[in-house]
Amino acid sequence: MEKRILGLDPGLATVGFGAIACNKYTKKYIDFGVIQTSAKEEIGQRLCTIYEDLHTLIDTIKPHLVATEKLFFYKMGNTIFVAQARGVLMLVLAQRKLPLIEFTPAQIKLALTGYGNAQKYDVQQAVARELNLQTIPKPDDAADALAVALAAWFQR
């Protein structure tokens, strides 16, 4: 039976998404990209954009499971905005009754490269290799979201 996993890389300016379809033995990418908000808009409107676009994305992808990276930042200023966007993501998932699994950055790196301190480029190469893509997915937020989805599949 095919299972669809939606990976999300939360952010206020950019929410990366990556969706894969998999069964017990194989996996393939369905779609990847970003939900973007404009810095010219007030924060409430930006959060509404994420809310609405994520509902549309879920309607399109029809995931069985959603995976995301746990909130982990060094700069406090960015953390607050990402936490607000992440709250919107969690609200939408709860409304849609979708199961959520979370991974630390080290868990994602370990799952894809075998090394928890791998460099971003190494993870991106692993994403391309695992999904038989000719190039590394762009932008980086989308590649990160695919990495999260793959980590969820590897955990099965």
Tab-separated table of N, CA and C in Angstrom:
chain	number	residue	atom	x	y	z
A	1	MET	N	0.835	-1.181	0.000
A	1	MET	CA	0.000	0.000	0.000
A	1	MET	C	0.882	1.247	0.000
A	2	GLU	N	0.563	2.184	-0.863
A	2	GLU	CA	1.342	3.411	-0.959
A	2	GLU	C	1.003	4.352	0.190
A	3	LYS	N	2.048	4.967	0.730
A	3	LYS	CA	1.908	5.932	1.813
A	3	LYS	C	2.543	7.241	1.341
A	4	ARG	N	1.854	8.338	1.587
A	4	ARG	CA	2.386	9.642	1.208
A	4	ARG	C	2.872	10.364	2.456
A	5	ILE	N	4.114	10.851	2.392
A	5	ILE	CA	4.708	11.584	3.502
A	5	ILE	C	5.010	12.998	3.032
A	6	LEU	N	4.543	13.968	3.798
A	6	LEU	CA	4.814	15.375	3.514
A	6	LEU	C	5.835	15.874	4.526
A	7	GLY	N	6.974	16.310	4.028
A	7	GLY	CA	8.003	16.908	4.872
A	7	GLY	C	7.867	18.416	4.832
A	8	LEU	N	8.016	19.050	5.996
A	8	LEU	CA	7.917	20.505	6.083
A	8	LEU	C	9.149	21.078	6.769
A	9	ASP	N	9.661	22.162	6.202
A	9	ASP	CA	10.763	22.917	6.800
A	9	ASP	C	10.192	24.282	7.161
A	10	PRO	N	9.808	24.477	8.443
A	10	PRO	CA	9.072	25.688	8.821
A	10	PRO	C	9.908	26.960	8.774
A	11	GLY	N	9.236	28.051	8.441
A	11	GLY	CA	9.828	29.379	8.450
A	11	GLY	C	8.733	30.397	8.203
A	12	LEU	N	9.010	31.650	8.484
A	12	LEU	CA	8.009	32.691	8.238
A	12	LEU	C	8.084	33.187	6.795
A	13	ALA	N	9.272	33.472	6.309
A	13	ALA	CA	9.421	33.947	4.934
A	13	ALA	C	9.219	32.802	3.941
A	14	THR	N	9.718	31.620	4.313
A	14	THR	CA	9.662	30.473	3.417
A	14	THR	C	9.392	29.199	4.208
A	15	VAL	N	8.367	28.479	3.807
A	15	VAL	CA	8.094	27.142	4.335
A	15	VAL	C	8.427	26.176	3.214
A	16	GLY	N	9.434	25.348	3.434
A	16	GLY	CA	9.768	24.346	2.439
A	16	GLY	C	8.850	23.146	2.571
A	17	PHE	N	8.487	22.547	1.444
A	17	PHE	CA	7.710	21.314	1.483
A	17	PHE	C	8.287	20.320	0.495
A	18	GLY	N	8.170	19.057	0.862
A	18	GLY	CA	8.606	17.982	-0.004
A	18	GLY	C	7.740	16.776	0.265
A	19	ALA	N	7.171	16.204	-0.766
A	19	ALA	CA	6.270	15.069	-0.603
A	19	ALA	C	6.831	13.863	-1.343
A	20	ILE	N	6.764	12.718	-0.662
A	20	ILE	CA	7.204	11.474	-1.272
A	20	ILE	C	6.091	10.432	-1.158
A	21	ALA	N	6.088	9.514	-2.084
A	21	ALA	CA	5.187	8.361	-2.048
A	21	ALA	C	6.073	7.139	-1.857
A	22	CYS	N	5.665	6.261	-0.961
A	22	CYS	CA	6.514	5.115	-0.679
A	22	CYS	C	5.671	3.909	-0.308
A	23	ASN	N	6.307	2.760	-0.440
A	23	ASN	CA	5.740	1.532	0.074
A	23	ASN	C	6.841	0.852	0.863
A	24	LYS	N	6.711	-0.412	1.129
A	24	LYS	CA	7.686	-1.096	1.974
A	24	LYS	C	9.097	-1.066	1.381
A	25	TYR	N	9.197	-1.038	0.051
A	25	TYR	CA	10.498	-1.187	-0.585
A	25	TYR	C	10.970	0.012	-1.401
A	26	THR	N	10.067	0.844	-1.887
A	26	THR	CA	10.468	1.909	-2.796
A	26	THR	C	9.926	3.263	-2.353
A	27	LYS	N	10.544	4.302	-2.894
A	27	LYS	CA	10.081	5.659	-2.633
A	27	LYS	C	10.334	6.501	-3.875
A	28	LYS	N	9.502	7.518	-4.069
A	28	LYS	CA	9.677	8.456	-5.177
A	28	LYS	C	9.132	9.800	-4.734
A	29	TYR	N	9.650	10.852	-5.324
A	29	TYR	CA	9.144	12.164	-4.939
A	29	TYR	C	7.866	12.454	-5.716
A	30	ILE	N	6.962	13.158	-5.053
A	30	ILE	CA	5.721	13.598	-5.676
A	30	ILE	C	5.873	15.046	-6.114
A	31	ASP	N	6.311	15.875	-5.169
A	31	ASP	CA	6.427	17.301	-5.435
A	31	ASP	C	7.300	17.925	-4.359
A	32	PHE	N	7.875	19.070	-4.677
A	32	PHE	CA	8.596	19.854	-3.686
A	32	PHE	C	8.541	21.314	-4.103
A	33	GLY	N	8.733	22.190	-3.128
A	33	GLY	CA	8.694	23.619	-3.400
A	33	GLY	C	8.626	24.398	-2.104
A	34	VAL	N	8.105	25.610	-2.200
A	34	VAL	CA	8.031	26.477	-1.027
A	34	VAL	C	6.713	27.243	-0.998
A	35	ILE	N	6.314	27.566	0.215
A	35	ILE	CA	5.255	28.544	0.458
A	35	ILE	C	5.997	29.803	0.889
A	36	GLN	N	5.798	30.897	0.189
A	36	GLN	CA	6.521	32.125	0.514
A	36	GLN	C	5.571	33.210	0.988
A	37	THR	N	6.092	34.031	1.909
A	37	THR	CA	5.359	35.213	2.347
A	37	THR	C	6.247	36.427	2.146
A	38	SER	N	5.625	37.562	1.977
A	38	SER	CA	6.360	38.797	1.707
A	38	SER	C	6.661	39.550	2.998
A	39	ALA	N	7.888	39.998	3.132
A	39	ALA	CA	8.295	40.796	4.290
A	39	ALA	C	7.559	42.132	4.323
A	40	LYS	N	6.944	42.519	3.215
A	40	LYS	CA	6.203	43.782	3.162
A	40	LYS	C	4.842	43.673	3.840
A	41	GLU	N	4.372	42.433	4.047
A	41	GLU	CA	3.079	42.228	4.685
A	41	GLU	C	3.249	42.160	6.197
A	42	GLU	N	2.187	42.501	6.912
A	42	GLU	CA	2.232	42.389	8.370
A	42	GLU	C	2.224	40.915	8.763
A	43	ILE	N	2.719	40.635	9.942
A	43	ILE	CA	2.919	39.247	10.370
A	43	ILE	C	1.631	38.432	10.339
A	44	GLY	N	0.520	39.026	10.755
A	44	GLY	CA	-0.752	38.292	10.749
A	44	GLY	C	-1.127	37.825	9.360
A	45	GLN	N	-0.931	38.681	8.370
A	45	GLN	CA	-1.246	38.300	6.994
A	45	GLN	C	-0.308	37.210	6.497
A	46	ARG	N	0.944	37.286	6.892
A	46	ARG	CA	1.908	36.268	6.484
A	46	ARG	C	1.521	34.905	7.058
A	47	LEU	N	1.085	34.891	8.310
A	47	LEU	CA	0.657	33.641	8.933
A	47	LEU	C	-0.613	33.108	8.274
A	48	CYS	N	-1.508	34.008	7.870
A	48	CYS	CA	-2.721	33.591	7.138
A	48	CYS	C	-2.365	32.956	5.797
A	49	THR	N	-1.366	33.507	5.121
A	49	THR	CA	-0.920	32.939	3.843
A	49	THR	C	-0.421	31.513	4.048
A	50	ILE	N	0.389	31.313	5.078
A	50	ILE	CA	0.897	29.975	5.376
A	50	ILE	C	-0.275	29.026	5.674
A	51	TYR	N	-1.204	29.489	6.482
A	51	TYR	CA	-2.377	28.697	6.861
A	51	TYR	C	-3.162	28.255	5.619
A	52	GLU	N	-3.494	29.205	4.769
A	52	GLU	CA	-4.297	28.909	3.581
A	52	GLU	C	-3.539	28.033	2.581
A	53	ASP	N	-2.277	28.377	2.334
A	53	ASP	CA	-1.498	27.612	1.359
A	53	ASP	C	-1.226	26.184	1.837
A	54	LEU	N	-1.047	26.004	3.147
A	54	LEU	CA	-0.823	24.654	3.657
A	54	LEU	C	-2.086	23.807	3.515
A	55	HIS	N	-3.247	24.393	3.756
A	55	HIS	CA	-4.501	23.652	3.533
A	55	HIS	C	-4.601	23.221	2.063
A	56	THR	N	-4.278	24.118	1.154
A	56	THR	CA	-4.319	23.794	-0.275
A	56	THR	C	-3.321	22.693	-0.615
A	57	LEU	N	-2.129	22.782	-0.054
A	57	LEU	CA	-1.096	21.777	-0.298
A	57	LEU	C	-1.552	20.402	0.198
A	58	ILE	N	-2.141	20.360	1.369
A	58	ILE	CA	-2.631	19.088	1.918
A	58	ILE	C	-3.746	18.513	1.041
A	59	ASP	N	-4.626	19.373	0.544
A	59	ASP	CA	-5.677	18.908	-0.361
A	59	ASP	C	-5.086	18.294	-1.625
A	60	THR	N	-3.986	18.844	-2.093
A	60	THR	CA	-3.341	18.364	-3.314
A	60	THR	C	-2.548	17.085	-3.074
A	61	ILE	N	-1.729	17.065	-2.031
A	61	ILE	CA	-0.827	15.940	-1.764
A	61	ILE	C	-1.550	14.767	-1.115
A	62	LYS	N	-2.502	15.060	-0.232
A	62	LYS	CA	-3.230	14.034	0.523
A	62	LYS	C	-2.277	13.125	1.311
A	63	PRO	N	-1.468	13.727	2.189
A	63	PRO	CA	-0.496	12.914	2.933
A	63	PRO	C	-1.154	12.039	4.004
A	64	HIS	N	-0.479	10.939	4.309
A	64	HIS	CA	-0.887	10.068	5.405
A	64	HIS	C	-0.137	10.439	6.682
A	65	LEU	N	1.030	11.075	6.510
A	65	LEU	CA	1.908	11.427	7.616
A	65	LEU	C	2.625	12.721	7.255
A	66	VAL	N	2.860	13.558	8.258
A	66	VAL	CA	3.629	14.783	8.061
A	66	VAL	C	4.836	14.731	8.983
A	67	ALA	N	5.979	15.136	8.471
A	67	ALA	CA	7.208	15.175	9.258
A	67	ALA	C	7.780	16.577	9.197
A	68	THR	N	8.373	17.012	10.298
A	68	THR	CA	8.976	18.333	10.337
A	68	THR	C	10.213	18.315	11.215
A	69	GLU	N	11.024	19.334	11.048
A	69	GLU	CA	12.216	19.485	11.868
A	69	GLU	C	11.826	20.161	13.180
A	70	LYS	N	12.375	19.665	14.277
A	70	LYS	CA	12.136	20.303	15.571
A	70	LYS	C	12.761	21.681	15.566
A	71	LEU	N	12.144	22.584	16.290
A	71	LEU	CA	12.636	23.956	16.371
A	71	LEU	C	13.995	23.964	17.044
A	72	PHE	N	14.984	24.517	16.343
A	72	PHE	CA	16.354	24.502	16.839
A	72	PHE	C	17.088	25.683	16.227
A	73	PHE	N	17.352	26.710	17.032
A	73	PHE	CA	17.998	27.906	16.506
A	73	PHE	C	19.013	28.456	17.476
A	74	TYR	N	19.942	29.209	16.934
A	74	TYR	CA	20.933	29.888	17.751
A	74	TYR	C	20.583	31.350	17.956
A	75	LYS	N	19.908	31.951	16.986
A	75	LYS	CA	19.564	33.371	17.066
A	75	LYS	C	18.132	33.532	17.547
A	76	MET	N	17.956	34.173	18.689
A	76	MET	CA	16.632	34.298	19.288
A	76	MET	C	15.664	35.083	18.396
A	77	GLY	N	16.124	36.087	17.689
A	77	GLY	CA	15.245	36.907	16.853
A	77	GLY	C	14.499	36.092	15.817
A	78	ASN	N	15.188	35.189	15.159
A	78	ASN	CA	14.553	34.336	14.155
A	78	ASN	C	13.660	33.281	14.787
A	79	THR	N	14.011	32.832	15.952
A	79	THR	CA	13.281	31.751	16.603
A	79	THR	C	11.819	32.112	16.829
A	80	ILE	N	11.547	33.330	17.253
A	80	ILE	CA	10.178	33.745	17.539
A	80	ILE	C	9.323	33.676	16.278
A	81	PHE	N	9.814	34.199	15.167
A	81	PHE	CA	9.040	34.187	13.925
A	81	PHE	C	8.828	32.763	13.410
A	82	VAL	N	9.862	31.949	13.478
A	82	VAL	CA	9.729	30.567	13.025
A	82	VAL	C	8.755	29.814	13.930
A	83	ALA	N	8.807	30.080	15.240
A	83	ALA	CA	7.891	29.426	16.174
A	83	ALA	C	6.446	29.801	15.863
A	84	GLN	N	6.202	31.050	15.494
A	84	GLN	CA	4.847	31.454	15.139
A	84	GLN	C	4.378	30.721	13.885
A	85	ALA	N	5.225	30.641	12.880
A	85	ALA	CA	4.872	29.925	11.650
A	85	ALA	C	4.674	28.434	11.935
A	86	ARG	N	5.522	27.894	12.775
A	86	ARG	CA	5.412	26.482	13.140
A	86	ARG	C	4.095	26.218	13.873
A	87	GLY	N	3.666	27.162	14.687
A	87	GLY	CA	2.381	27.040	15.372
A	87	GLY	C	1.232	26.951	14.385
A	88	VAL	N	1.297	27.734	13.323
A	88	VAL	CA	0.270	27.673	12.280
A	88	VAL	C	0.290	26.297	11.613
A	89	LEU	N	1.479	25.790	11.320
A	89	LEU	CA	1.584	24.457	10.709
A	89	LEU	C	0.951	23.403	11.608
A	90	MET	N	1.248	23.472	12.889
A	90	MET	CA	0.709	22.481	13.818
A	90	MET	C	-0.806	22.602	13.952
A	91	LEU	N	-1.319	23.832	13.896
A	91	LEU	CA	-2.767	24.039	13.931
A	91	LEU	C	-3.433	23.383	12.726
A	92	VAL	N	-2.903	23.625	11.545
A	92	VAL	CA	-3.478	23.042	10.328
A	92	VAL	C	-3.450	21.519	10.406
A	93	LEU	N	-2.335	20.957	10.859
A	93	LEU	CA	-2.229	19.497	10.950
A	93	LEU	C	-3.226	18.934	11.956
A	94	ALA	N	-3.420	19.637	13.067
A	94	ALA	CA	-4.400	19.191	14.058
A	94	ALA	C	-5.820	19.274	13.491
A	95	GLN	N	-6.109	20.355	12.774
A	95	GLN	CA	-7.429	20.493	12.158
A	95	GLN	C	-7.696	19.369	11.166
A	96	ARG	N	-6.667	18.976	10.447
A	96	ARG	CA	-6.811	17.935	9.428
A	96	ARG	C	-6.615	16.522	9.998
A	97	LYS	N	-6.325	16.456	11.293
A	97	LYS	CA	-6.119	15.182	11.988
A	97	LYS	C	-5.021	14.342	11.335
A	98	LEU	N	-3.929	15.017	10.978
A	98	LEU	CA	-2.797	14.335	10.363
A	98	LEU	C	-1.729	14.051	11.419
A	99	PRO	N	-1.211	12.832	11.449
A	99	PRO	CA	-0.148	12.527	12.402
A	99	PRO	C	1.133	13.278	12.041
A	100	LEU	N	1.840	13.705	13.081
A	100	LEU	CA	3.070	14.489	12.920
A	100	LEU	C	4.205	13.765	13.613
A	101	ILE	N	5.341	13.712	12.942
A	101	ILE	CA	6.565	13.188	13.535
A	101	ILE	C	7.625	14.274	13.394
A	102	GLU	N	8.448	14.444	14.424
A	102	GLU	CA	9.455	15.502	14.429
A	102	GLU	C	10.847	14.903	14.585
A	103	PHE	N	11.812	15.560	13.951
A	103	PHE	CA	13.200	15.125	14.004
A	103	PHE	C	14.100	16.308	14.327
A	104	THR	N	15.167	16.032	15.063
A	104	THR	CA	16.194	17.051	15.252
A	104	THR	C	17.029	17.119	13.979
A	105	PRO	N	17.741	18.223	13.763
A	105	PRO	CA	18.628	18.280	12.595
A	105	PRO	C	19.626	17.114	12.559
A	106	ALA	N	20.162	16.744	13.722
A	106	ALA	CA	21.133	15.641	13.765
A	106	ALA	C	20.484	14.312	13.369
A	107	GLN	N	19.239	14.094	13.755
A	107	GLN	CA	18.552	12.853	13.381
A	107	GLN	C	18.344	12.778	11.866
A	108	ILE	N	18.018	13.906	11.257
A	108	ILE	CA	17.813	13.943	9.805
A	108	ILE	C	19.129	13.666	9.085
A	109	LYS	N	20.187	14.324	9.534
A	109	LYS	CA	21.512	14.116	8.921
A	109	LYS	C	21.957	12.673	9.065
A	110	LEU	N	21.763	12.103	10.245
A	110	LEU	CA	22.147	10.714	10.496
A	110	LEU	C	21.363	9.759	9.599
A	111	ALA	N	20.066	9.993	9.455
A	111	ALA	CA	19.221	9.130	8.632
A	111	ALA	C	19.641	9.148	7.168
A	112	LEU	N	20.042	10.305	6.673
A	112	LEU	CA	20.357	10.420	5.245
A	112	LEU	C	21.813	10.154	4.900
A	113	THR	N	22.719	10.455	5.821
A	113	THR	CA	24.146	10.335	5.493
A	113	THR	C	24.897	9.345	6.384
A	114	GLY	N	24.270	8.940	7.483
A	114	GLY	CA	24.966	8.069	8.425
A	114	GLY	C	25.858	8.831	9.389
A	115	TYR	N	25.802	10.176	9.319
A	115	TYR	CA	26.653	11.024	10.167
A	115	TYR	C	25.827	12.207	10.657
A	116	GLY	N	25.646	12.308	11.967
A	116	GLY	CA	24.790	13.339	12.554
A	116	GLY	C	25.294	14.761	12.447
A	117	ASN	N	26.557	14.949	12.066
A	117	ASN	CA	27.103	16.296	11.884
A	117	ASN	C	27.437	16.569	10.419
A	118	ALA	N	26.751	15.907	9.519
A	118	ALA	CA	27.006	16.076	8.083
A	118	ALA	C	26.758	17.511	7.653
A	119	GLN	N	27.416	17.897	6.598
A	119	GLN	CA	27.227	19.231	6.026
A	119	GLN	C	25.937	19.257	5.208
A	120	LYS	N	25.384	20.462	5.045
A	120	LYS	CA	24.132	20.650	4.314
A	120	LYS	C	24.233	20.062	2.897
A	121	TYR	N	25.338	20.297	2.226
A	121	TYR	CA	25.510	19.807	0.862
A	121	TYR	C	25.470	18.275	0.809
A	122	ASP	N	26.055	17.622	1.809
A	122	ASP	CA	26.037	16.160	1.852
A	122	ASP	C	24.613	15.632	1.996
A	123	VAL	N	23.800	16.307	2.801
A	123	VAL	CA	22.398	15.915	2.970
A	123	VAL	C	21.645	16.127	1.655
A	124	GLN	N	21.886	17.256	1.002
A	124	GLN	CA	21.222	17.546	-0.267
A	124	GLN	C	21.594	16.513	-1.332
A	125	GLN	N	22.856	16.115	-1.361
A	125	GLN	CA	23.271	15.078	-2.309
A	125	GLN	C	22.570	13.752	-2.005
A	126	ALA	N	22.430	13.448	-0.724
A	126	ALA	CA	21.747	12.213	-0.328
A	126	ALA	C	20.282	12.247	-0.764
A	127	VAL	N	19.642	13.403	-0.645
A	127	VAL	CA	18.246	13.544	-1.085
A	127	VAL	C	18.145	13.247	-2.579
A	128	ALA	N	19.007	13.870	-3.359
A	128	ALA	CA	18.980	13.658	-4.806
A	128	ALA	C	19.234	12.190	-5.148
A	129	ARG	N	20.191	11.576	-4.483
A	129	ARG	CA	20.525	10.173	-4.740
A	129	ARG	C	19.363	9.256	-4.356
A	130	GLU	N	18.795	9.446	-3.175
A	130	GLU	CA	17.713	8.576	-2.694
A	130	GLU	C	16.463	8.655	-3.564
A	131	LEU	N	16.217	9.833	-4.154
A	131	LEU	CA	15.018	10.024	-4.977
A	131	LEU	C	15.309	9.959	-6.474
A	132	ASN	N	16.532	9.547	-6.826
A	132	ASN	CA	16.944	9.421	-8.229
A	132	ASN	C	16.730	10.707	-9.014
A	133	LEU	N	17.083	11.836	-8.402
A	133	LEU	CA	16.972	13.134	-9.064
A	133	LEU	C	18.292	13.464	-9.746
A	134	GLN	N	18.230	14.112	-10.884
A	134	GLN	CA	19.438	14.467	-11.624
A	134	GLN	C	20.210	15.604	-10.955
A	135	THR	N	19.476	16.468	-10.252
A	135	THR	CA	20.106	17.608	-9.582
A	135	THR	C	19.564	17.727	-8.163
A	136	ILE	N	20.258	18.496	-7.357
A	136	ILE	CA	19.812	18.767	-5.994
A	136	ILE	C	18.592	19.674	-6.066
A	137	PRO	N	17.522	19.335	-5.344
A	137	PRO	CA	16.313	20.177	-5.369
A	137	PRO	C	16.614	21.599	-4.876
A	138	LYS	N	16.003	22.553	-5.495
A	138	LYS	CA	16.133	23.963	-5.110
A	138	LYS	C	14.754	24.548	-4.920
A	139	PRO	N	14.568	25.505	-4.056
A	139	PRO	CA	15.559	26.092	-3.164
A	139	PRO	C	15.910	25.154	-2.011
A	140	ASP	N	16.878	25.578	-1.188
A	140	ASP	CA	17.357	24.761	-0.077
A	140	ASP	C	16.230	24.336	0.861
A	141	ASP	N	15.251	25.203	1.075
A	141	ASP	CA	14.142	24.874	1.976
A	141	ASP	C	13.362	23.659	1.473
A	142	ALA	N	13.209	23.537	0.174
A	142	ALA	CA	12.514	22.381	-0.404
A	142	ALA	C	13.355	21.120	-0.252
A	143	ALA	N	14.667	21.235	-0.474
A	143	ALA	CA	15.561	20.090	-0.289
A	143	ALA	C	15.541	19.636	1.172
A	144	ASP	N	15.524	20.590	2.089
A	144	ASP	CA	15.461	20.257	3.516
A	144	ASP	C	14.161	19.527	3.849
A	145	ALA	N	13.058	19.965	3.252
A	145	ALA	CA	11.765	19.329	3.499
A	145	ALA	C	11.744	17.900	2.958
A	146	LEU	N	12.341	17.678	1.803
A	146	LEU	CA	12.440	16.317	1.272
A	146	LEU	C	13.302	15.444	2.190
A	147	ALA	N	14.351	16.029	2.757
A	147	ALA	CA	15.201	15.286	3.696
A	147	ALA	C	14.391	14.849	4.914
A	148	VAL	N	13.529	15.724	5.407
A	148	VAL	CA	12.679	15.387	6.557
A	148	VAL	C	11.722	14.254	6.185
A	149	ALA	N	11.115	14.333	5.008
A	149	ALA	CA	10.199	13.273	4.564
A	149	ALA	C	10.940	11.937	4.443
A	150	LEU	N	12.142	11.972	3.898
A	150	LEU	CA	12.940	10.737	3.775
A	150	LEU	C	13.305	10.171	5.145
A	151	ALA	N	13.652	11.042	6.089
A	151	ALA	CA	13.953	10.588	7.451
A	151	ALA	C	12.760	9.836	8.042
A	152	ALA	N	11.557	10.341	7.768
A	152	ALA	CA	10.342	9.670	8.260
A	152	ALA	C	10.191	8.298	7.590
A	153	TRP	N	10.479	8.212	6.299
A	153	TRP	CA	10.368	6.933	5.605
A	153	TRP	C	11.416	5.938	6.143
A	154	PHE	N	12.643	6.416	6.376
A	154	PHE	CA	13.689	5.534	6.886
A	154	PHE	C	13.343	5.007	8.273
A	155	GLN	N	12.588	5.750	9.042
A	155	GLN	CA	12.252	5.354	10.405
A	155	GLN	C	11.199	4.244	10.447
A	156	ARG	N	10.490	4.028	9.383
A	156	ARG	CA	9.347	3.115	9.363
A	156	ARG	C	9.575	1.805	10.073
